mmCIF file of N, CA and C in Angstrom:
data_model
loop_
_atom_site.group_PDB
_atom_site.id
_atom_site.type_symbol
_atom_site.label_atom_id
_atom_site.label_comp_id
_atom_site.label_asym_id
_atom_site.label_seq_id
_atom_site.Cartn_x
_atom_site.Cartn_y
_atom_site.Cartn_z
ATOM 1 N N UNK W 1 -64.091 -22.579 164.247
ATOM 2 C CA UNK W 1 -64.169 -23.545 163.182
ATOM 3 C C UNK W 1 -63.601 -22.892 161.935
ATOM 4 N N UNK W 2 -62.825 -23.607 161.187
ATOM 5 C CA UNK W 2 -62.234 -23.086 159.982
ATOM 6 C C UNK W 2 -62.861 -23.782 158.788
ATOM 7 N N UNK W 3 -63.150 -23.023 157.750
ATOM 8 C CA UNK W 3 -63.745 -23.650 156.582
ATOM 9 C C UNK W 3 -63.625 -22.741 155.385
ATOM 10 N N UNK W 4 -64.111 -23.234 154.280
ATOM 11 C CA UNK W 4 -64.274 -22.396 153.115
ATOM 12 C C UNK W 4 -65.357 -21.375 153.449
ATOM 13 N N UNK W 5 -65.489 -20.373 152.621
ATOM 14 C CA UNK W 5 -66.450 -19.313 152.897
ATOM 15 C C UNK W 5 -67.861 -19.842 153.101
ATOM 16 N N UNK W 6 -68.516 -19.337 154.113
ATOM 17 C CA UNK W 6 -69.894 -19.725 154.384
ATOM 18 C C UNK W 6 -70.867 -18.902 153.553
ATOM 19 N N UNK W 7 -70.364 -17.854 152.931
ATOM 20 C CA UNK W 7 -71.205 -16.955 152.151
ATOM 21 C C UNK W 7 -70.920 -17.193 150.669
ATOM 22 N N UNK W 8 -71.951 -17.232 149.864
ATOM 23 C CA UNK W 8 -71.800 -17.509 148.436
ATOM 24 C C UNK W 8 -71.372 -16.262 147.684
ATOM 25 N N UNK W 9 -70.744 -16.465 146.521
ATOM 26 C CA UNK W 9 -70.505 -15.334 145.642
ATOM 27 C C UNK W 9 -71.730 -15.174 144.734
ATOM 28 N N UNK W 10 -71.623 -14.367 143.704
ATOM 29 C CA UNK W 10 -72.783 -14.072 142.854
ATOM 30 C C UNK W 10 -73.260 -15.276 142.042
ATOM 31 N N UNK W 11 -72.404 -16.272 141.814
ATOM 32 C CA UNK W 11 -72.745 -17.373 140.920
ATOM 33 C C UNK W 11 -73.102 -18.660 141.634
ATOM 34 N N UNK W 12 -72.662 -18.830 142.849
ATOM 35 C CA UNK W 12 -72.878 -20.082 143.569
ATOM 36 C C UNK W 12 -73.907 -19.900 144.680
ATOM 37 N N UNK W 13 -74.689 -20.942 144.950
ATOM 38 C CA UNK W 13 -75.603 -20.871 146.095
ATOM 39 C C UNK W 13 -74.796 -20.899 147.392
ATOM 40 N N UNK W 14 -75.387 -20.464 148.499
ATOM 41 C CA UNK W 14 -74.664 -20.500 149.771
ATOM 42 C C UNK W 14 -74.232 -21.932 150.103
ATOM 43 N N UNK W 15 -73.020 -22.067 150.635
ATOM 44 C CA UNK W 15 -72.536 -23.392 151.019
ATOM 45 C C UNK W 15 -73.188 -23.846 152.318
ATOM 46 N N UNK W 16 -73.629 -22.903 153.124
ATOM 47 C CA UNK W 16 -74.230 -23.206 154.424
ATOM 48 C C UNK W 16 -75.520 -22.399 154.578
ATOM 49 N N UNK W 17 -76.578 -22.802 153.855
ATOM 50 C CA UNK W 17 -77.819 -22.021 153.906
ATOM 51 C C UNK W 17 -78.490 -22.005 155.274
ATOM 52 N N UNK W 18 -78.163 -22.923 156.161
ATOM 53 C CA UNK W 18 -78.806 -22.915 157.479
ATOM 54 C C UNK W 18 -78.188 -21.900 158.434
ATOM 55 N N UNK W 19 -77.076 -21.261 158.035
ATOM 56 C CA UNK W 19 -76.508 -20.194 158.863
ATOM 57 C C UNK W 19 -77.263 -18.898 158.608
ATOM 58 N N UNK W 20 -77.628 -18.218 159.670
ATOM 59 C CA UNK W 20 -78.271 -16.913 159.542
ATOM 60 C C UNK W 20 -77.169 -15.877 159.326
ATOM 61 N N UNK W 21 -77.204 -15.211 158.177
ATOM 62 C CA UNK W 21 -76.097 -14.347 157.770
ATOM 63 C C UNK W 21 -75.829 -13.199 158.750
ATOM 64 N N UNK W 22 -76.862 -12.606 159.335
ATOM 65 C CA UNK W 22 -76.651 -11.534 160.308
ATOM 66 C C UNK W 22 -75.909 -12.032 161.536
ATOM 67 N N UNK W 23 -76.297 -13.188 162.031
ATOM 68 C CA UNK W 23 -75.641 -13.786 163.194
ATOM 69 C C UNK W 23 -74.216 -14.198 162.845
ATOM 70 N N UNK W 24 -74.009 -14.681 161.623
ATOM 71 C CA UNK W 24 -72.676 -15.068 161.190
ATOM 72 C C UNK W 24 -71.754 -13.856 161.160
ATOM 73 N N UNK W 25 -72.235 -12.750 160.604
ATOM 74 C CA UNK W 25 -71.422 -11.533 160.551
ATOM 75 C C UNK W 25 -71.072 -11.054 161.960
ATOM 76 N N UNK W 26 -72.033 -11.135 162.876
ATOM 77 C CA UNK W 26 -71.777 -10.733 164.261
ATOM 78 C C UNK W 26 -70.732 -11.646 164.905
ATOM 79 N N UNK W 27 -70.839 -12.960 164.664
ATOM 80 C CA UNK W 27 -69.884 -13.913 165.223
ATOM 81 C C UNK W 27 -68.483 -13.670 164.674
ATOM 82 N N UNK W 28 -68.376 -13.475 163.365
ATOM 83 C CA UNK W 28 -67.075 -13.208 162.738
ATOM 84 C C UNK W 28 -66.473 -11.930 163.289
ATOM 85 N N UNK W 29 -67.325 -10.975 163.634
ATOM 86 C CA UNK W 29 -66.862 -9.706 164.191
ATOM 87 C C UNK W 29 -66.499 -9.778 165.671
ATOM 88 N N UNK W 30 -66.519 -10.968 166.250
ATOM 89 C CA UNK W 30 -66.120 -11.115 167.646
ATOM 90 C C UNK W 30 -67.223 -11.567 168.568
ATOM 91 N N UNK W 31 -68.349 -12.005 167.997
ATOM 92 C CA UNK W 31 -69.463 -12.482 168.809
ATOM 93 C C UNK W 31 -69.132 -13.758 169.554
ATOM 94 N N UNK W 32 -69.991 -14.103 170.498
ATOM 95 C CA UNK W 32 -69.756 -15.274 171.341
ATOM 96 C C UNK W 32 -70.229 -16.554 170.651
ATOM 97 N N UNK W 33 -69.448 -17.643 170.790
ATOM 98 C CA UNK W 33 -69.821 -18.917 170.153
ATOM 99 C C UNK W 33 -71.169 -19.454 170.633
ATOM 100 N N UNK W 34 -71.477 -19.289 171.939
ATOM 101 C CA UNK W 34 -72.748 -19.821 172.437
ATOM 102 C C UNK W 34 -73.936 -19.071 171.849
ATOM 103 N N UNK W 35 -73.791 -17.775 171.616
ATOM 104 C CA UNK W 35 -74.861 -16.995 170.984
ATOM 105 C C UNK W 35 -75.050 -17.445 169.534
ATOM 106 N N UNK W 36 -73.946 -17.717 168.849
ATOM 107 C CA UNK W 36 -74.028 -18.207 167.465
ATOM 108 C C UNK W 36 -74.715 -19.570 167.429
ATOM 109 N N UNK W 37 -74.369 -20.444 168.362
ATOM 110 C CA UNK W 37 -74.975 -21.774 168.398
ATOM 111 C C UNK W 37 -76.464 -21.702 168.719
ATOM 112 N N UNK W 38 -76.849 -20.777 169.602
ATOM 113 C CA UNK W 38 -78.256 -20.657 170.004
ATOM 114 C C UNK W 38 -79.132 -20.006 168.939
ATOM 115 N N UNK W 39 -78.621 -18.937 168.319
ATOM 116 C CA UNK W 39 -79.504 -18.174 167.438
ATOM 117 C C UNK W 39 -78.993 -18.006 166.013
ATOM 118 N N UNK W 40 -77.790 -18.468 165.715
ATOM 119 C CA UNK W 40 -77.216 -18.230 164.390
ATOM 120 C C UNK W 40 -77.411 -19.347 163.394
ATOM 121 N N UNK W 41 -77.942 -20.474 163.862
ATOM 122 C CA UNK W 41 -78.135 -21.618 162.974
ATOM 123 C C UNK W 41 -79.622 -21.924 162.913
ATOM 124 N N UNK W 42 -80.163 -21.896 161.694
ATOM 125 C CA UNK W 42 -81.594 -22.103 161.510
ATOM 126 C C UNK W 42 -82.011 -23.524 161.879
ATOM 127 N N UNK W 43 -81.327 -24.513 161.309
ATOM 128 C CA UNK W 43 -81.653 -25.923 161.560
ATOM 129 C C UNK W 43 -80.357 -26.679 161.790
ATOM 130 N N UNK W 44 -80.125 -27.096 163.017
ATOM 131 C CA UNK W 44 -78.861 -27.761 163.357
ATOM 132 C C UNK W 44 -78.646 -29.070 162.589
ATOM 133 N N UNK W 45 -79.664 -29.920 162.387
ATOM 134 C CA UNK W 45 -79.424 -31.122 161.574
ATOM 135 C C UNK W 45 -78.999 -30.781 160.136
ATOM 136 N N UNK W 46 -79.613 -29.759 159.570
ATOM 137 C CA UNK W 46 -79.225 -29.335 158.221
ATOM 138 C C UNK W 46 -77.787 -28.821 158.202
ATOM 139 N N UNK W 47 -77.418 -28.096 159.254
ATOM 140 C CA UNK W 47 -76.058 -27.573 159.341
ATOM 141 C C UNK W 47 -75.039 -28.710 159.408
ATOM 142 N N UNK W 48 -75.345 -29.767 160.169
ATOM 143 C CA UNK W 48 -74.436 -30.919 160.249
ATOM 144 C C UNK W 48 -74.249 -31.547 158.871
ATOM 145 N N UNK W 49 -75.325 -31.675 158.108
ATOM 146 C CA UNK W 49 -75.233 -32.237 156.758
ATOM 147 C C UNK W 49 -74.433 -31.307 155.851
ATOM 148 N N UNK W 50 -74.624 -29.995 155.989
ATOM 149 C CA UNK W 50 -73.873 -29.030 155.189
ATOM 150 C C UNK W 50 -72.377 -29.143 155.478
ATOM 151 N N UNK W 51 -72.025 -29.386 156.741
ATOM 152 C CA UNK W 51 -70.616 -29.582 157.093
ATOM 153 C C UNK W 51 -70.072 -30.813 156.370
ATOM 154 N N UNK W 52 -70.837 -31.908 156.401
ATOM 155 C CA UNK W 52 -70.395 -33.121 155.705
ATOM 156 C C UNK W 52 -70.199 -32.868 154.208
ATOM 157 N N UNK W 53 -71.142 -32.155 153.603
ATOM 158 C CA UNK W 53 -71.080 -31.902 152.164
ATOM 159 C C UNK W 53 -69.928 -30.989 151.777
ATOM 160 N N UNK W 54 -69.467 -30.161 152.723
ATOM 161 C CA UNK W 54 -68.378 -29.221 152.447
ATOM 162 C C UNK W 54 -67.072 -29.645 153.108
ATOM 163 N N UNK W 55 -66.960 -30.922 153.429
ATOM 164 C CA UNK W 55 -65.753 -31.436 154.069
ATOM 165 C C UNK W 55 -64.848 -32.114 153.051
ATOM 166 N N UNK W 56 -63.573 -32.129 153.375
ATOM 167 C CA UNK W 56 -62.588 -32.752 152.515
ATOM 168 C C UNK W 56 -61.981 -33.960 153.212
ATOM 169 N N UNK W 57 -61.562 -34.920 152.412
ATOM 170 C CA UNK W 57 -60.827 -36.080 152.899
ATOM 171 C C UNK W 57 -59.443 -36.026 152.271
ATOM 172 N N UNK W 58 -58.428 -36.171 153.107
ATOM 173 C CA UNK W 58 -57.048 -36.109 152.643
ATOM 174 C C UNK W 58 -56.383 -37.460 152.862
ATOM 175 N N UNK W 59 -55.667 -37.939 151.867
ATOM 176 C CA UNK W 59 -54.892 -39.179 152.000
ATOM 177 C C UNK W 59 -53.450 -38.789 152.283
ATOM 178 N N UNK W 60 -52.876 -39.453 153.270
ATOM 179 C CA UNK W 60 -51.526 -39.159 153.715
ATOM 180 C C UNK W 60 -50.735 -40.453 153.721
ATOM 181 N N UNK W 61 -49.550 -40.440 153.147
ATOM 182 C CA UNK W 61 -48.692 -41.627 153.119
ATOM 183 C C UNK W 61 -47.448 -41.347 153.951
ATOM 184 N N UNK W 62 -47.147 -42.246 154.865
ATOM 185 C CA UNK W 62 -45.964 -42.119 155.725
ATOM 186 C C UNK W 62 -45.104 -43.368 155.580
ATOM 187 N N UNK W 63 -43.809 -43.177 155.596
ATOM 188 C CA UNK W 63 -42.865 -44.283 155.539
ATOM 189 C C UNK W 63 -42.038 -44.274 156.817
ATOM 190 N N UNK W 64 -41.972 -45.422 157.489
ATOM 191 C CA UNK W 64 -41.195 -45.491 158.725
ATOM 192 C C UNK W 64 -39.717 -45.734 158.412
ATOM 193 N N UNK W 65 -38.894 -45.774 159.447
ATOM 194 C CA UNK W 65 -37.449 -45.946 159.270
ATOM 195 C C UNK W 65 -37.095 -47.283 158.617
ATOM 196 N N UNK W 66 -37.969 -48.280 158.771
ATOM 197 C CA UNK W 66 -37.734 -49.585 158.167
ATOM 198 C C UNK W 66 -38.145 -49.662 156.706
ATOM 199 N N UNK W 67 -38.684 -48.577 156.177
ATOM 200 C CA UNK W 67 -39.085 -48.543 154.777
ATOM 201 C C UNK W 67 -40.516 -48.982 154.514
ATOM 202 N N UNK W 68 -41.263 -49.321 155.581
ATOM 203 C CA UNK W 68 -42.660 -49.721 155.406
ATOM 204 C C UNK W 68 -43.525 -48.475 155.230
ATOM 205 N N UNK W 69 -44.413 -48.559 154.266
ATOM 206 C CA UNK W 69 -45.283 -47.430 153.953
ATOM 207 C C UNK W 69 -46.699 -47.728 154.437
ATOM 208 N N UNK W 70 -47.312 -46.710 155.049
ATOM 209 C CA UNK W 70 -48.721 -46.814 155.468
ATOM 210 C C UNK W 70 -49.476 -45.618 154.925
ATOM 211 N N UNK W 71 -50.716 -45.876 154.553
ATOM 212 C CA UNK W 71 -51.580 -44.802 154.066
ATOM 213 C C UNK W 71 -52.648 -44.514 155.102
ATOM 214 N N UNK W 72 -52.875 -43.233 155.351
ATOM 215 C CA UNK W 72 -53.873 -42.789 156.319
ATOM 216 C C UNK W 72 -54.893 -41.919 155.601
ATOM 217 N N UNK W 73 -56.137 -42.013 156.038
ATOM 218 C CA UNK W 73 -57.201 -41.163 155.516
ATOM 219 C C UNK W 73 -57.650 -40.229 156.625
ATOM 220 N N UNK W 74 -57.568 -38.930 156.363
ATOM 221 C CA UNK W 74 -57.976 -37.918 157.331
ATOM 222 C C UNK W 74 -59.288 -37.303 156.865
ATOM 223 N N UNK W 75 -60.381 -37.633 157.543
ATOM 224 C CA UNK W 75 -61.677 -37.064 157.188
ATOM 225 C C UNK W 75 -61.835 -35.688 157.831
ATOM 226 N N UNK W 76 -62.629 -34.847 157.210
ATOM 227 C CA UNK W 76 -62.923 -33.497 157.701
ATOM 228 C C UNK W 76 -61.630 -32.695 157.873
ATOM 229 N N UNK W 77 -60.679 -32.895 156.967
ATOM 230 C CA UNK W 77 -59.356 -32.303 157.124
ATOM 231 C C UNK W 77 -59.338 -30.790 156.948
ATOM 232 N N UNK W 78 -60.380 -30.209 156.406
ATOM 233 C CA UNK W 78 -60.425 -28.762 156.247
ATOM 234 C C UNK W 78 -61.146 -28.081 157.410
ATOM 235 N N UNK W 79 -61.385 -28.811 158.486
ATOM 236 C CA UNK W 79 -62.073 -28.276 159.662
ATOM 237 C C UNK W 79 -61.211 -28.439 160.900
ATOM 238 N N UNK W 80 -61.298 -27.487 161.800
ATOM 239 C CA UNK W 80 -60.652 -27.568 163.101
ATOM 240 C C UNK W 80 -61.782 -27.708 164.115
ATOM 241 N N UNK W 81 -62.100 -28.952 164.483
ATOM 242 C CA UNK W 81 -63.264 -29.212 165.320
ATOM 243 C C UNK W 81 -62.887 -30.075 166.523
ATOM 244 N N UNK W 82 -63.648 -29.972 167.599
ATOM 245 C CA UNK W 82 -63.388 -30.835 168.755
ATOM 246 C C UNK W 82 -63.632 -32.307 168.401
ATOM 247 N N UNK W 83 -62.965 -33.190 169.126
ATOM 248 C CA UNK W 83 -63.042 -34.625 168.854
ATOM 249 C C UNK W 83 -64.483 -35.143 168.904
ATOM 250 N N UNK W 84 -65.278 -34.691 169.887
ATOM 251 C CA UNK W 84 -66.642 -35.204 170.000
ATOM 252 C C UNK W 84 -67.496 -34.803 168.800
ATOM 253 N N UNK W 85 -67.247 -33.644 168.220
ATOM 254 C CA UNK W 85 -67.969 -33.229 167.009
ATOM 255 C C UNK W 85 -67.536 -34.126 165.842
ATOM 256 N N UNK W 86 -66.238 -34.366 165.730
ATOM 257 C CA UNK W 86 -65.707 -35.234 164.676
ATOM 258 C C UNK W 86 -66.354 -36.614 164.754
ATOM 259 N N UNK W 87 -66.435 -37.155 165.969
ATOM 260 C CA UNK W 87 -67.051 -38.469 166.144
ATOM 261 C C UNK W 87 -68.530 -38.443 165.764
ATOM 262 N N UNK W 88 -69.226 -37.377 166.114
ATOM 263 C CA UNK W 88 -70.642 -37.252 165.758
ATOM 264 C C UNK W 88 -70.846 -37.168 164.259
ATOM 265 N N UNK W 89 -69.976 -36.419 163.568
ATOM 266 C CA UNK W 89 -70.088 -36.324 162.113
ATOM 267 C C UNK W 89 -69.801 -37.657 161.449
ATOM 268 N N UNK W 90 -68.840 -38.412 161.977
ATOM 269 C CA UNK W 90 -68.574 -39.747 161.423
ATOM 270 C C UNK W 90 -69.772 -40.645 161.640
ATOM 271 N N UNK W 91 -70.427 -40.540 162.801
ATOM 272 C CA UNK W 91 -71.610 -41.343 163.096
ATOM 273 C C UNK W 91 -72.739 -41.011 162.117
ATOM 274 N N UNK W 92 -72.943 -39.718 161.843
ATOM 275 C CA UNK W 92 -73.982 -39.300 160.888
ATOM 276 C C UNK W 92 -73.643 -39.820 159.489
ATOM 277 N N UNK W 93 -72.365 -39.709 159.101
ATOM 278 C CA UNK W 93 -71.953 -40.124 157.770
ATOM 279 C C UNK W 93 -72.162 -41.622 157.548
ATOM 280 N N UNK W 94 -71.863 -42.428 158.550
ATOM 281 C CA UNK W 94 -72.011 -43.875 158.429
ATOM 282 C C UNK W 94 -73.485 -44.255 158.388
ATOM 283 N N UNK W 95 -74.300 -43.512 159.096
ATOM 284 C CA UNK W 95 -75.742 -43.751 159.071
ATOM 285 C C UNK W 95 -76.161 -44.682 160.117
#
């Protein structure tokens, strides 16, 4: 998963407080994703909300050969996530 830093600097609170920092450091150092999922996240529902709060939406405009313009909205554009996760986050966001 790609994102902005999960660790805060001296002035900002952590962007992802539900991540256990020791487990995160181990994962970044080459740890296994399943171990991170099992023991590196304190509260998975909170983590899903943190992802939503730290996600970006990008507007993209494309023009076809006929000159027609269409605008597209790309949600969670700063994340590289599997489709089923993307669908789940959209479901949570809609409520």
